[in-house]
Structures are given as structure tokens and as C-alpha cells.
Short mmCIF file of C-alpha atoms in Angstrom, two decimals:
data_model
loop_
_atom_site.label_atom_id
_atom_site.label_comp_id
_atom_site.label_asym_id
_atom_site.label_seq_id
_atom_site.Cartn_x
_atom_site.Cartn_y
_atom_site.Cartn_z
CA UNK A 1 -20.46 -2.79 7.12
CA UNK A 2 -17.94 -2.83 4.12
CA UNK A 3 -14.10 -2.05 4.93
CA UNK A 4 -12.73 0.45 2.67
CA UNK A 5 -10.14 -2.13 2.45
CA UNK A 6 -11.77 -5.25 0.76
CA UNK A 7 -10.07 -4.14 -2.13
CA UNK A 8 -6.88 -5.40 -1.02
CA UNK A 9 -8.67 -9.26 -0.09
CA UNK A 10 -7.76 -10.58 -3.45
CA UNK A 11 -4.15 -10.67 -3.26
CA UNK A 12 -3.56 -9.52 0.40
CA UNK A 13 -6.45 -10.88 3.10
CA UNK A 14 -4.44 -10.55 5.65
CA UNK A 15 -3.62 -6.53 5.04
CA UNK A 16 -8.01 -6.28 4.25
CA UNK A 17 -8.66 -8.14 7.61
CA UNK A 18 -6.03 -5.84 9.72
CA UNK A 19 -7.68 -2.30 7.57
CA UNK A 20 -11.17 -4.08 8.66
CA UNK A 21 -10.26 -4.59 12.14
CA UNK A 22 -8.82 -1.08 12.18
CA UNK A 23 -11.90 0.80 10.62
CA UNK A 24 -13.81 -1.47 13.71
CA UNK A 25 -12.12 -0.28 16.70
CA UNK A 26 -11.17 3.52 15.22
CA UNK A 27 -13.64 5.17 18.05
CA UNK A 28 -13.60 2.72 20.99
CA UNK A 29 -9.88 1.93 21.12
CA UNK A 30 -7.59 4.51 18.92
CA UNK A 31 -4.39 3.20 20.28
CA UNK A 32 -5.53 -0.29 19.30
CA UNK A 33 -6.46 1.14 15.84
CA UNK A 34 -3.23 2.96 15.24
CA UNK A 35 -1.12 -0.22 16.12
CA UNK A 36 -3.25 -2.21 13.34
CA UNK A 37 -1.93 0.46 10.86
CA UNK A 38 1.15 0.20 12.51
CA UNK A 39 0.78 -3.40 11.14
CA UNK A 40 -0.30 -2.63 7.42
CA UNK A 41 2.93 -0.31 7.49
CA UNK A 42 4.71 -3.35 8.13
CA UNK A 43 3.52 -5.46 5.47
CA UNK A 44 3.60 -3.41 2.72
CA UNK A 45 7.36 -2.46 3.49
CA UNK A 46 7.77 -6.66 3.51
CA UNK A 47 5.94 -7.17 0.27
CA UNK A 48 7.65 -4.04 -1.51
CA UNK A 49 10.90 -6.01 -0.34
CA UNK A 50 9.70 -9.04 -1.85
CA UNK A 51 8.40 -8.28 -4.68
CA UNK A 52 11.64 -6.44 -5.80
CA UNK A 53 13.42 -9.51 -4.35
CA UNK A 54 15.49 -7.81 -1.79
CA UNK A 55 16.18 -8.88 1.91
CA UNK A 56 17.42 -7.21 4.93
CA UNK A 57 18.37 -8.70 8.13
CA UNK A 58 15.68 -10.50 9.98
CA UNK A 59 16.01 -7.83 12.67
CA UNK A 60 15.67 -4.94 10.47
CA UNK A 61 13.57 -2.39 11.86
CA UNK A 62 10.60 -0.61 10.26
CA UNK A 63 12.20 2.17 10.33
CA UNK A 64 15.42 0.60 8.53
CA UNK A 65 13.04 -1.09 5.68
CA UNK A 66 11.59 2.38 5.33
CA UNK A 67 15.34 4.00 4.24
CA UNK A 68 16.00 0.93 2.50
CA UNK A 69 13.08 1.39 -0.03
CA UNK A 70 13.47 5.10 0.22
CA UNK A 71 17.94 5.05 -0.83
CA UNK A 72 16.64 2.28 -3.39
CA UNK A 73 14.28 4.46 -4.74
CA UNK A 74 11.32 1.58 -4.17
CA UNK A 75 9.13 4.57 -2.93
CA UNK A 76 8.69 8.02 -3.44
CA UNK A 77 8.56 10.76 -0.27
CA UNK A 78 4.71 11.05 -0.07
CA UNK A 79 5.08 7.02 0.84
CA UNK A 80 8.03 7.25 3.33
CA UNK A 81 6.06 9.88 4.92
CA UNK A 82 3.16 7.42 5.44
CA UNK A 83 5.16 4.39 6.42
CA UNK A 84 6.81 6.71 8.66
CA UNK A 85 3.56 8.42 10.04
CA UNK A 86 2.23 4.80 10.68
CA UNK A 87 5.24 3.22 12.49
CA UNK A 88 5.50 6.30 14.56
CA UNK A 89 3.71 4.66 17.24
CA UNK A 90 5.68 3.57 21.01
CA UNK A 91 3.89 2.60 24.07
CA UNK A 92 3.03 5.77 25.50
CA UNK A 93 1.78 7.35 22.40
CA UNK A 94 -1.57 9.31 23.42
CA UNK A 95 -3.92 8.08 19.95
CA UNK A 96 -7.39 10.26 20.12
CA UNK A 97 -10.22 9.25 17.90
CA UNK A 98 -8.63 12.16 15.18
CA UNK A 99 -5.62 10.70 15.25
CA UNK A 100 -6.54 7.24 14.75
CA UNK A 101 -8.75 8.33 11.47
CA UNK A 102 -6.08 10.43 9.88
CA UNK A 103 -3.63 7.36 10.52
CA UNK A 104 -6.67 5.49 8.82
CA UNK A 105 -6.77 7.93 5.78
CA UNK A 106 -3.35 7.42 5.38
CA UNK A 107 -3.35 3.58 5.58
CA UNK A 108 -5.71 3.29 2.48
CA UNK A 109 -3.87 6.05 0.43
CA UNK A 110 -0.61 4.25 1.08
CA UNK A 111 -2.70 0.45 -0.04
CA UNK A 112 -4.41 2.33 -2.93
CA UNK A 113 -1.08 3.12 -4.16
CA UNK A 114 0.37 -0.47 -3.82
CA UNK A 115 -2.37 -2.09 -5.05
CA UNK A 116 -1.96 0.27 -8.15
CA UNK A 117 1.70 -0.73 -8.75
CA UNK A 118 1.84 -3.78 -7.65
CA UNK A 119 -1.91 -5.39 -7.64
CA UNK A 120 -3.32 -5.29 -10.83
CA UNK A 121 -0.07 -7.00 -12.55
CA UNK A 122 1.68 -10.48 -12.07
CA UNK A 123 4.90 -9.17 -13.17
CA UNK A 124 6.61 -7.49 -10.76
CA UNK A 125 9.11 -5.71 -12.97
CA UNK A 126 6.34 -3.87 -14.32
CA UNK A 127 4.41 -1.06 -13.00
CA UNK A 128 1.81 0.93 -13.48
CA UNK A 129 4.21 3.42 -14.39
CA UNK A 130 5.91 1.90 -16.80
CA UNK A 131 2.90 -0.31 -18.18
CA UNK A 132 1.51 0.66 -21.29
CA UNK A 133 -2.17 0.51 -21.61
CA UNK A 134 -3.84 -2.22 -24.14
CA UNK A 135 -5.43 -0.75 -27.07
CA UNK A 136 -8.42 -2.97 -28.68
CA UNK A 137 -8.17 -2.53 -32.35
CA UNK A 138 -11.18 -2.33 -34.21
CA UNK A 139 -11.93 -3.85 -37.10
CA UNK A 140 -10.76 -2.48 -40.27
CA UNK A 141 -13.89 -0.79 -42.01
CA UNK A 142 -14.53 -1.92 -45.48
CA UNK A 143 -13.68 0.08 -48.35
CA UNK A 144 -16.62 0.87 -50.60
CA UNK A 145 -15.81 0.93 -54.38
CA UNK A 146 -14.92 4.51 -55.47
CA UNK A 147 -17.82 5.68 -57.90
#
């Protein structure tokens, strides 16, 4: 079965293999599922970081990247809520089978969107927001004589 997140394998295996191994165990193990996405939460804040060539701490917390992004305005609300959502995860954290998809949902919305800004384009400093879309011009048609 295709992941929903083999999209991401060009430029991030590692985030495709965790979304695969998360869509795989979303029904048998929901805990183990929601710590995977846990996972992808954590990447993404690391490459956002990166890419805008920014460090914290090595000790930072998740939730400490999160503000960072957030007071640097690296990510708008609907994204801190899902990095957020994902990291909100501690050891006695009952995960049911709903749960664990809705985290899912939320792990591909939150990839879809960084793929989008920061997948599809080598240059960091520019986003899909701010990138202007490539016009092919067409060759000039040639002028018939005027009768």
C-alpha cells in the first residue's frame, strides 16, 4: 500500500518512512502511531530551523522550537496548533484508533504545507508565498501585411 507520505521521499525519506510507519500501525498500536507523529513534529520544527539558519540550544524542547518559530513568525497559528497537537503526547497519554488518525490528518496537512514552502524550491529565502510564478511566452505571431 502507498503512504500518503511518499511525497515527502524526495527531499525528506526519513519524515516519508516515519508517515509510512505511522499510517502502518494507526489501528493496532495508536500510541505507537501518535509518537511517530510526535517524531515528524520534530523534524519539521528542525528543518524550519535550518533552513532559516537559526539554532537553539541543543536541549531545546519541542515545545520551545515551537514558540521560537511562532515569536519569529517562521509559522503561522494553524501550524503551531499542529506542532503543538503532535508533541502533545507524555507517557500516559490514552491514544484510541480516532485519535491516532486525526493526529495522522494533521501530520500530512502540516508536511503538505512544508513541502509547499519549502520543497519545491532550492532557495530557501524564497517561498511559495513570495515566489512568482514563470510565465512561458509565446511566440510573437506574425504580422500579415495590411491590405
Amino acid at each position: 500500500m502507498a503512504s500518503n507520505f511518499e511525497f515527502m521521499a524526495p527531499k525528506w525519506r526519513d519524515i516519508a518512512a516515519i508517515g509510512a510507519k505511522a499510517e502502518e500501525c494507526e489501528t493496532s498500536d495508536p500510541k505507537a502511531c501518535a509518537g511517530l507523529l510526535s517524531q515528524i513534529g520534530e523534524r519539521i520544527a528542525d528543518e524550519l530551523l535550518a533552513v532559516n539558519g537559526l539554532t537553539l540550544p541543543d536541549d531545546a524542547t519541542q515545545s520551545e522550537k515551537i514558540n521560537f518559530l511562532r515569536s519569529h513568525q517562521l509559522i503561522i497559528v494553524s501550524i503551531e496548533d499542529i506542532l503543538l497537537s503532535l508533541n502533545d503526547l507524555s507517557d500516559d497519554t490514552e491514544v484510541t484508533t480516532e485519535e491516532a488518525g486525526n493526529r495522522l490528518r494533521m501530520a500530512h496537512k502540516l508536511c503538505h504545507w512544508f513541502m509547499l514552502v519549502h520543497g519545491y524550491n532550492d532557495n530557501p529565502a524564497q517561498t511559495s508565498e513570495t515566489q512568482e510564478p514563470v510565465a512561458e511566452e509565446e511566440p510573437a505571431a506574425e504580422e500579415e501585411p495590411a491590405a
